[in-house]
Amino acid sequence: MTMMGKNKVATVFGGTGFIGRHVVRELAARGIIVKVATRVPESAYFLRPCGSVGQVVPFACDYKDDESIAAAVAGSDYVVNCIGILYEKGKRRKFEKIHVDLPARIAAACKASGAERFVHLSAMACERGTSKYAKSKIEGEKALFEMFEGASILRPSVVFGEDDDFFNMFAKLSRISPVLPLIGGGHTKFQPVFVGDVADAVIACLERSTVGSGNPLGKTYELGGPDVVTFREVYETLFEYTQRPRALVSLPFWVAKLEARLLQLMPKPLLTADQVESLKTDNVMSAGELGLSDLGITPQSMQLILPHYLPAYRAGGRFGDKKLA
Ligand SMILES: NC(=O)c1ccc[n+]([C@@H]2O[C@H](COP(=O)([O-])OP(=O)(O)OC[C@H]3O[C@@H](n4cnc5c(N)ncnc54)[C@H](OP(=O)(O)O)[C@@H]3O)[C@@H](O)[C@H]2O)c1
């Protein structure tokens, strides 16, 4: 096994995002110099204290410009792509551009610059999915492999952690709404995975040896946690920690899609028709696929992590259930 070490440089695209910031922290903790490629360098300033002075460097990148991508990748041993979107908007925010073209262009830049490793974040079950999101993810995987065949691809199920947009989003909704929708009856299965385990998986792909059975080059890993839960059970788990039980109203997929068509007109939509479509496919590992255990990682359970952040949503806050003396 090769050890990651000092004097190595990594570029993390989307390092300002939910998963990316955890990847940046793990790289910095290993003494690696990290270039955080971002459209808005100021949005990466909060990552600077993860390393020593000058170790974590926000790097302005215009994703539309190949020269800008090449500059972001130049001199890096490791490149990680954590850029992604959940919905399309207008002419520029398109799955095709962000999930297919961009990863392929980053992969081409990696090849041209001689980067050692390229790790890309895709999504669980994208090869079975019928949504535009899933289809773009699988197309992106194919496109980037054509440019950099030694890339490693990670496909997480829904990712949870203190700053997630999943449990936090439902928790916020439950604060303002007495009812919550059970889209498609709430039968869709998920295998929630802790963001720290996803970051560890990125590190494992970067540091594994290029020879032997542990070789992650050109491989795809599905990242799922220890629990498989239905959409209904996700709500039940949420209510357990927030102590805000809500009525669950079953919505057939077609009704949810009609509602989503209205909601997706919002500047930052709560739900889109494409997201409803994605709920038709279980978000769990397929039999025989490589996973976290193949990277030497034992996944953390929701029961261990959720108590750290969901109790803040209780009526009166984290200590709301304690009587004042
Ligand atoms: N979170 C999950 O539950 C989950 C589950 C499965 C797969 N994934 C995949 O894992 C990757 C990282 O997910 P995440 O939740 O960390 O993503 P995120 O926080 O929503 O976004 C990651 C980064 O993408 C860039 N970005 C956002 N909108 C963009 C746009 N319109 N054009 C270009 N860049 C844009 C931003 O970087 P800058 O603003 O710095 O440029 C942002 O920091 C994505 O590919 C996602 O599909 C996530």
PDB file of N, CA and C in Angstrom, residues 140-209:
ATOM      1  N   GLY A 140     -22.141  10.063 -17.432  1.00  0.00           N
ATOM      2  CA  GLY A 140     -20.920  10.733 -16.965  1.00  0.00           C
ATOM      3  C   GLY A 140     -19.827   9.719 -16.646  1.00  0.00           C
ATOM      4  N   GLU A 141     -20.222   8.611 -16.003  1.00  0.00           N
ATOM      5  CA  GLU A 141     -19.232   7.566 -15.674  1.00  0.00           C
ATOM      6  C   GLU A 141     -18.579   7.044 -16.954  1.00  0.00           C
ATOM      7  N   LYS A 142     -19.424   6.753 -17.951  1.00  0.00           N
ATOM      8  CA  LYS A 142     -18.888   6.208 -19.218  1.00  0.00           C
ATOM      9  C   LYS A 142     -17.961   7.231 -19.871  1.00  0.00           C
ATOM     10  N   ALA A 143     -18.416   8.478 -19.900  1.00  0.00           N
ATOM     11  CA  ALA A 143     -17.653   9.532 -20.588  1.00  0.00           C
ATOM     12  C   ALA A 143     -16.297   9.751 -19.926  1.00  0.00           C
ATOM     13  N   LEU A 144     -16.242   9.712 -18.607  1.00  0.00           N
ATOM     14  CA  LEU A 144     -14.955   9.988 -17.952  1.00  0.00           C
ATOM     15  C   LEU A 144     -14.009   8.800 -18.063  1.00  0.00           C
ATOM     16  N   PHE A 145     -14.570   7.580 -18.050  1.00  0.00           N
ATOM     17  CA  PHE A 145     -13.707   6.403 -18.213  1.00  0.00           C
ATOM     18  C   PHE A 145     -13.021   6.418 -19.585  1.00  0.00           C
ATOM     19  N   GLU A 146     -13.722   6.970 -20.582  1.00  0.00           N
ATOM     20  CA  GLU A 146     -13.104   7.056 -21.918  1.00  0.00           C
ATOM     21  C   GLU A 146     -11.872   7.950 -21.909  1.00  0.00           C
ATOM     22  N   MET A 147     -11.888   8.937 -21.040  1.00  0.00           N
ATOM     23  CA  MET A 147     -10.778   9.889 -20.967  1.00  0.00           C
ATOM     24  C   MET A 147      -9.693   9.441 -19.997  1.00  0.00           C
ATOM     25  N   PHE A 148     -10.091   8.720 -18.917  1.00  0.00           N
ATOM     26  CA  PHE A 148      -9.133   8.348 -17.863  1.00  0.00           C
ATOM     27  C   PHE A 148      -9.559   6.976 -17.346  1.00  0.00           C
ATOM     28  N   GLU A 149      -9.016   5.932 -17.949  1.00  0.00           N
ATOM     29  CA  GLU A 149      -9.541   4.591 -17.621  1.00  0.00           C
ATOM     30  C   GLU A 149      -9.185   4.129 -16.212  1.00  0.00           C
ATOM     31  N   GLY A 150      -8.188   4.787 -15.599  1.00  0.00           N
ATOM     32  CA  GLY A 150      -7.816   4.412 -14.227  1.00  0.00           C
ATOM     33  C   GLY A 150      -8.584   5.174 -13.160  1.00  0.00           C
ATOM     34  N   ALA A 151      -9.645   5.878 -13.558  1.00  0.00           N
ATOM     35  CA  ALA A 151     -10.433   6.623 -12.556  1.00  0.00           C
ATOM     36  C   ALA A 151     -11.098   5.640 -11.591  1.00  0.00           C
ATOM     37  N   SER A 152     -11.425   6.127 -10.393  1.00  0.00           N
ATOM     38  CA  SER A 152     -12.225   5.332  -9.446  1.00  0.00           C
ATOM     39  C   SER A 152     -13.547   6.067  -9.259  1.00  0.00           C
ATOM     40  N   ILE A 153     -14.630   5.286  -9.288  1.00  0.00           N
ATOM     41  CA  ILE A 153     -15.950   5.911  -9.165  1.00  0.00           C
ATOM     42  C   ILE A 153     -16.628   5.455  -7.877  1.00  0.00           C
ATOM     43  N   LEU A 154     -17.176   6.423  -7.159  1.00  0.00           N
ATOM     44  CA  LEU A 154     -17.898   6.123  -5.921  1.00  0.00           C
ATOM     45  C   LEU A 154     -19.364   6.500  -6.112  1.00  0.00           C
ATOM     46  N   ARG A 155     -20.239   5.536  -5.809  1.00  0.00           N
ATOM     47  CA  ARG A 155     -21.679   5.786  -5.961  1.00  0.00           C
ATOM     48  C   ARG A 155     -22.355   5.707  -4.592  1.00  0.00           C
ATOM     49  N   PRO A 156     -22.459   6.836  -3.882  1.00  0.00           N
ATOM     50  CA  PRO A 156     -23.117   6.763  -2.573  1.00  0.00           C
ATOM     51  C   PRO A 156     -24.634   6.665  -2.700  1.00  0.00           C
ATOM     52  N   SER A 157     -25.257   6.017  -1.709  1.00  0.00           N
ATOM     53  CA  SER A 157     -26.703   6.142  -1.529  1.00  0.00           C
ATOM     54  C   SER A 157     -26.905   7.523  -0.902  1.00  0.00           C
ATOM     55  N   VAL A 158     -28.051   7.789  -0.335  1.00  0.00           N
ATOM     56  CA  VAL A 158     -28.254   9.104   0.262  1.00  0.00           C
ATOM     57  C   VAL A 158     -27.256   9.287   1.418  1.00  0.00           C
ATOM     58  N   VAL A 159     -26.628  10.469   1.459  1.00  0.00           N
ATOM     59  CA  VAL A 159     -25.539  10.703   2.411  1.00  0.00           C
ATOM     60  C   VAL A 159     -26.062  11.546   3.583  1.00  0.00           C
ATOM     61  N   PHE A 160     -25.750  11.103   4.810  1.00  0.00           N
ATOM     62  CA  PHE A 160     -26.176  11.880   5.977  1.00  0.00           C
ATOM     63  C   PHE A 160     -24.975  12.365   6.781  1.00  0.00           C
ATOM     64  N   GLY A 161     -25.208  13.399   7.560  1.00  0.00           N
ATOM     65  CA  GLY A 161     -24.161  14.015   8.380  1.00  0.00           C
ATOM     66  C   GLY A 161     -24.695  15.361   8.842  1.00  0.00           C
ATOM     67  N   GLU A 162     -24.018  15.970   9.784  1.00  0.00           N
ATOM     68  CA  GLU A 162     -24.533  17.174  10.438  1.00  0.00           C
ATOM     69  C   GLU A 162     -25.025  18.245   9.459  1.00  0.00           C
ATOM     70  N   ASP A 163     -24.299  18.414   8.342  1.00  0.00           N
ATOM     71  CA  ASP A 163     -24.675  19.466   7.398  1.00  0.00           C
ATOM     72  C   ASP A 163     -25.361  18.889   6.157  1.00  0.00           C
ATOM     73  N   ASP A 164     -26.065  17.759   6.309  1.00  0.00           N
ATOM     74  CA  ASP A 164     -26.703  17.141   5.122  1.00  0.00           C
ATOM     75  C   ASP A 164     -27.929  17.931   4.676  1.00  0.00           C
ATOM     76  N   ASP A 165     -28.377  17.586   3.477  1.00  0.00           N
ATOM     77  CA  ASP A 165     -29.549  18.248   2.911  1.00  0.00           C
ATOM     78  C   ASP A 165     -30.700  17.252   2.833  1.00  0.00           C
ATOM     79  N   PHE A 166     -30.618  16.195   3.618  1.00  0.00           N
ATOM     80  CA  PHE A 166     -31.629  15.137   3.567  1.00  0.00           C
ATOM     81  C   PHE A 166     -32.411  15.149   4.882  1.00  0.00           C
ATOM     82  N   PHE A 167     -31.814  14.631   5.956  1.00  0.00           N
ATOM     83  CA  PHE A 167     -32.519  14.649   7.237  1.00  0.00           C
ATOM     84  C   PHE A 167     -32.812  16.085   7.665  1.00  0.00           C
ATOM     85  N   ASN A 168     -31.856  17.001   7.437  1.00  0.00           N
ATOM     86  CA  ASN A 168     -32.087  18.398   7.833  1.00  0.00           C
ATOM     87  C   ASN A 168     -33.264  19.000   7.071  1.00  0.00           C
ATOM     88  N   MET A 169     -33.383  18.640   5.784  1.00  0.00           N
ATOM     89  CA  MET A 169     -34.460  19.211   4.972  1.00  0.00           C
ATOM     90  C   MET A 169     -35.828  18.710   5.482  1.00  0.00           C
ATOM     91  N   PHE A 170     -35.928  17.391   5.748  1.00  0.00           N
ATOM     92  CA  PHE A 170     -37.199  16.861   6.255  1.00  0.00           C
ATOM     93  C   PHE A 170     -37.485  17.392   7.667  1.00  0.00           C
ATOM     94  N   ALA A 171     -36.420  17.579   8.448  1.00  0.00           N
ATOM     95  CA  ALA A 171     -36.600  18.094   9.811  1.00  0.00           C
ATOM     96  C   ALA A 171     -37.141  19.530   9.757  1.00  0.00           C
ATOM     97  N   LYS A 172     -36.610  20.325   8.806  1.00  0.00           N
ATOM     98  CA  LYS A 172     -37.093  21.712   8.672  1.00  0.00           C
ATOM     99  C   LYS A 172     -38.551  21.705   8.220  1.00  0.00           C
ATOM    100  N   LEU A 173     -38.859  20.794   7.266  1.00  0.00           N
ATOM    101  CA  LEU A 173     -40.237  20.701   6.783  1.00  0.00           C
ATOM    102  C   LEU A 173     -41.193  20.338   7.920  1.00  0.00           C
ATOM    103  N   SER A 174     -40.741  19.412   8.777  1.00  0.00           N
ATOM    104  CA  SER A 174     -41.614  18.942   9.852  1.00  0.00           C
ATOM    105  C   SER A 174     -41.857  20.032  10.891  1.00  0.00           C
ATOM    106  N   ARG A 175     -40.984  21.049  10.901  1.00  0.00           N
ATOM    107  CA  ARG A 175     -41.207  22.159  11.833  1.00  0.00           C
ATOM    108  C   ARG A 175     -42.362  23.045  11.381  1.00  0.00           C
ATOM    109  N   ILE A 176     -42.561  23.108  10.035  1.00  0.00           N
ATOM    110  CA  ILE A 176     -43.579  24.047   9.542  1.00  0.00           C
ATOM    111  C   ILE A 176     -44.837  23.347   9.024  1.00  0.00           C
ATOM    112  N   SER A 177     -44.779  22.019   8.848  1.00  0.00           N
ATOM    113  CA  SER A 177     -45.932  21.341   8.259  1.00  0.00           C
ATOM    114  C   SER A 177     -46.427  20.202   9.154  1.00  0.00           C
ATOM    115  N   PRO A 178     -47.739  20.143   9.388  1.00  0.00           N
ATOM    116  CA  PRO A 178     -48.272  19.057  10.227  1.00  0.00           C
ATOM    117  C   PRO A 178     -48.335  17.720   9.473  1.00  0.00           C
ATOM    118  N   VAL A 179     -48.235  17.776   8.132  1.00  0.00           N
ATOM    119  CA  VAL A 179     -48.260  16.529   7.342  1.00  0.00           C
ATOM    120  C   VAL A 179     -47.047  16.490   6.407  1.00  0.00           C
ATOM    121  N   LEU A 180     -46.599  15.280   6.149  1.00  0.00           N
ATOM    122  CA  LEU A 180     -45.469  15.109   5.235  1.00  0.00           C
ATOM    123  C   LEU A 180     -45.839  14.064   4.182  1.00  0.00           C
ATOM    124  N   PRO A 181     -45.337  14.236   2.957  1.00  0.00           N
ATOM    125  CA  PRO A 181     -45.757  13.334   1.876  1.00  0.00           C
ATOM    126  C   PRO A 181     -44.972  12.024   1.865  1.00  0.00           C
ATOM    127  N   LEU A 182     -45.718  10.930   1.689  1.00  0.00           N
ATOM    128  CA  LEU A 182     -45.094   9.615   1.505  1.00  0.00           C
ATOM    129  C   LEU A 182     -45.211   9.299   0.019  1.00  0.00           C
ATOM    130  N   ILE A 183     -44.226   9.757  -0.725  1.00  0.00           N
ATOM    131  CA  ILE A 183     -44.303   9.638  -2.184  1.00  0.00           C
ATOM    132  C   ILE A 183     -44.229   8.164  -2.597  1.00  0.00           C
ATOM    133  N   GLY A 184     -45.173   7.775  -3.469  1.00  0.00           N
ATOM    134  CA  GLY A 184     -45.213   6.377  -3.924  1.00  0.00           C
ATOM    135  C   GLY A 184     -45.511   5.417  -2.781  1.00  0.00           C
ATOM    136  N   GLY A 185     -46.148   5.915  -1.721  1.00  0.00           N
ATOM    137  CA  GLY A 185     -46.491   5.061  -0.584  1.00  0.00           C
ATOM    138  C   GLY A 185     -45.357   4.883   0.413  1.00  0.00           C
ATOM    139  N   GLY A 186     -44.207   5.454   0.117  1.00  0.00           N
ATOM    140  CA  GLY A 186     -43.087   5.383   1.081  1.00  0.00           C
ATOM    141  C   GLY A 186     -42.336   4.071   1.063  1.00  0.00           C
ATOM    142  N   HIS A 187     -42.440   3.331  -0.061  1.00  0.00           N
ATOM    143  CA  HIS A 187     -41.797   2.004  -0.105  1.00  0.00           C
ATOM    144  C   HIS A 187     -40.363   2.027  -0.629  1.00  0.00           C
ATOM    145  N   THR A 188     -39.939   3.145  -1.241  1.00  0.00           N
ATOM    146  CA  THR A 188     -38.588   3.195  -1.823  1.00  0.00           C
ATOM    147  C   THR A 188     -37.548   2.916  -0.736  1.00  0.00           C
ATOM    148  N   LYS A 189     -36.570   2.076  -1.085  1.00  0.00           N
ATOM    149  CA  LYS A 189     -35.550   1.729  -0.079  1.00  0.00           C
ATOM    150  C   LYS A 189     -34.288   2.576  -0.268  1.00  0.00           C
ATOM    151  N   PHE A 190     -33.689   2.944   0.856  1.00  0.00           N
ATOM    152  CA  PHE A 190     -32.421   3.687   0.869  1.00  0.00           C
ATOM    153  C   PHE A 190     -31.424   2.945   1.754  1.00  0.00           C
ATOM    154  N   GLN A 191     -30.165   3.251   1.529  1.00  0.00           N
ATOM    155  CA  GLN A 191     -29.110   2.680   2.377  1.00  0.00           C
ATOM    156  C   GLN A 191     -28.213   3.844   2.839  1.00  0.00           C
ATOM    157  N   PRO A 192     -28.742   4.711   3.723  1.00  0.00           N
ATOM    158  CA  PRO A 192     -28.025   5.953   4.054  1.00  0.00           C
ATOM    159  C   PRO A 192     -26.593   5.692   4.520  1.00  0.00           C
ATOM    160  N   VAL A 193     -25.688   6.522   4.013  1.00  0.00           N
ATOM    161  CA  VAL A 193     -24.268   6.342   4.317  1.00  0.00           C
ATOM    162  C   VAL A 193     -23.735   7.632   4.922  1.00  0.00           C
ATOM    163  N   PHE A 194     -22.904   7.488   5.953  1.00  0.00           N
ATOM    164  CA  PHE A 194     -22.352   8.640   6.683  1.00  0.00           C
ATOM    165  C   PHE A 194     -21.324   9.355   5.816  1.00  0.00           C
ATOM    166  N   VAL A 195     -21.375  10.701   5.818  1.00  0.00           N
ATOM    167  CA  VAL A 195     -20.485  11.499   4.968  1.00  0.00           C
ATOM    168  C   VAL A 195     -19.012  11.240   5.300  1.00  0.00           C
ATOM    169  N   GLY A 196     -18.721  10.961   6.558  1.00  0.00           N
ATOM    170  CA  GLY A 196     -17.334  10.658   6.947  1.00  0.00           C
ATOM    171  C   GLY A 196     -16.846   9.379   6.281  1.00  0.00           C
ATOM    172  N   ASP A 197     -17.763   8.411   6.102  1.00  0.00           N
ATOM    173  CA  ASP A 197     -17.382   7.157   5.430  1.00  0.00           C
ATOM    174  C   ASP A 197     -17.160   7.386   3.931  1.00  0.00           C
ATOM    175  N   VAL A 198     -17.945   8.309   3.350  1.00  0.00           N
ATOM    176  CA  VAL A 198     -17.747   8.632   1.930  1.00  0.00           C
ATOM    177  C   VAL A 198     -16.376   9.288   1.743  1.00  0.00           C
ATOM    178  N   ALA A 199     -16.040  10.223   2.645  1.00  0.00           N
ATOM    179  CA  ALA A 199     -14.725  10.880   2.559  1.00  0.00           C
ATOM    180  C   ALA A 199     -13.611   9.846   2.743  1.00  0.00           C
ATOM    181  N   ASP A 200     -13.807   8.916   3.680  1.00  0.00           N
ATOM    182  CA  ASP A 200     -12.789   7.865   3.885  1.00  0.00           C
ATOM    183  C   ASP A 200     -12.641   7.005   2.630  1.00  0.00           C
ATOM    184  N   ALA A 201     -13.756   6.783   1.926  1.00  0.00           N
ATOM    185  CA  ALA A 201     -13.703   5.977   0.699  1.00  0.00           C
ATOM    186  C   ALA A 201     -12.885   6.699  -0.379  1.00  0.00           C
ATOM    187  N   VAL A 202     -13.044   8.018  -0.443  1.00  0.00           N
ATOM    188  CA  VAL A 202     -12.239   8.800  -1.399  1.00  0.00           C
ATOM    189  C   VAL A 202     -10.760   8.618  -1.061  1.00  0.00           C
ATOM    190  N   ILE A 203     -10.431   8.764   0.214  1.00  0.00           N
ATOM    191  CA  ILE A 203      -9.030   8.643   0.646  1.00  0.00           C
ATOM    192  C   ILE A 203      -8.504   7.242   0.321  1.00  0.00           C
ATOM    193  N   ALA A 204      -9.323   6.232   0.593  1.00  0.00           N
ATOM    194  CA  ALA A 204      -8.888   4.845   0.339  1.00  0.00           C
ATOM    195  C   ALA A 204      -8.580   4.653  -1.148  1.00  0.00           C
ATOM    196  N   CYS A 205      -9.395   5.237  -2.017  1.00  0.00           N
ATOM    197  CA  CYS A 205      -9.142   5.114  -3.469  1.00  0.00           C
ATOM    198  C   CYS A 205      -7.864   5.842  -3.860  1.00  0.00           C
ATOM    199  N   LEU A 206      -7.568   6.931  -3.162  1.00  0.00           N
ATOM    200  CA  LEU A 206      -6.357   7.683  -3.506  1.00  0.00           C
ATOM    201  C   LEU A 206      -5.098   6.992  -2.998  1.00  0.00           C
ATOM    202  N   GLU A 207      -5.219   6.306  -1.855  1.00  0.00           N
ATOM    203  CA  GLU A 207      -3.983   5.800  -1.248  1.00  0.00           C
ATOM    204  C   GLU A 207      -3.708   4.330  -1.500  1.00  0.00           C
ATOM    205  N   ARG A 208      -4.694   3.588  -2.043  1.00  0.00           N
ATOM    206  CA  ARG A 208      -4.457   2.161  -2.277  1.00  0.00           C
ATOM    207  C   ARG A 208      -3.362   1.934  -3.305  1.00  0.00           C
ATOM    208  N   SER A 209      -2.687   0.816  -3.179  1.00  0.00           N
ATOM    209  CA  SER A 209      -1.618   0.430  -4.092  1.00  0.00           C
ATOM    210  C   SER A 209      -2.154   0.253  -5.515  1.00  0.00           C
TER     211      SER A 209
END
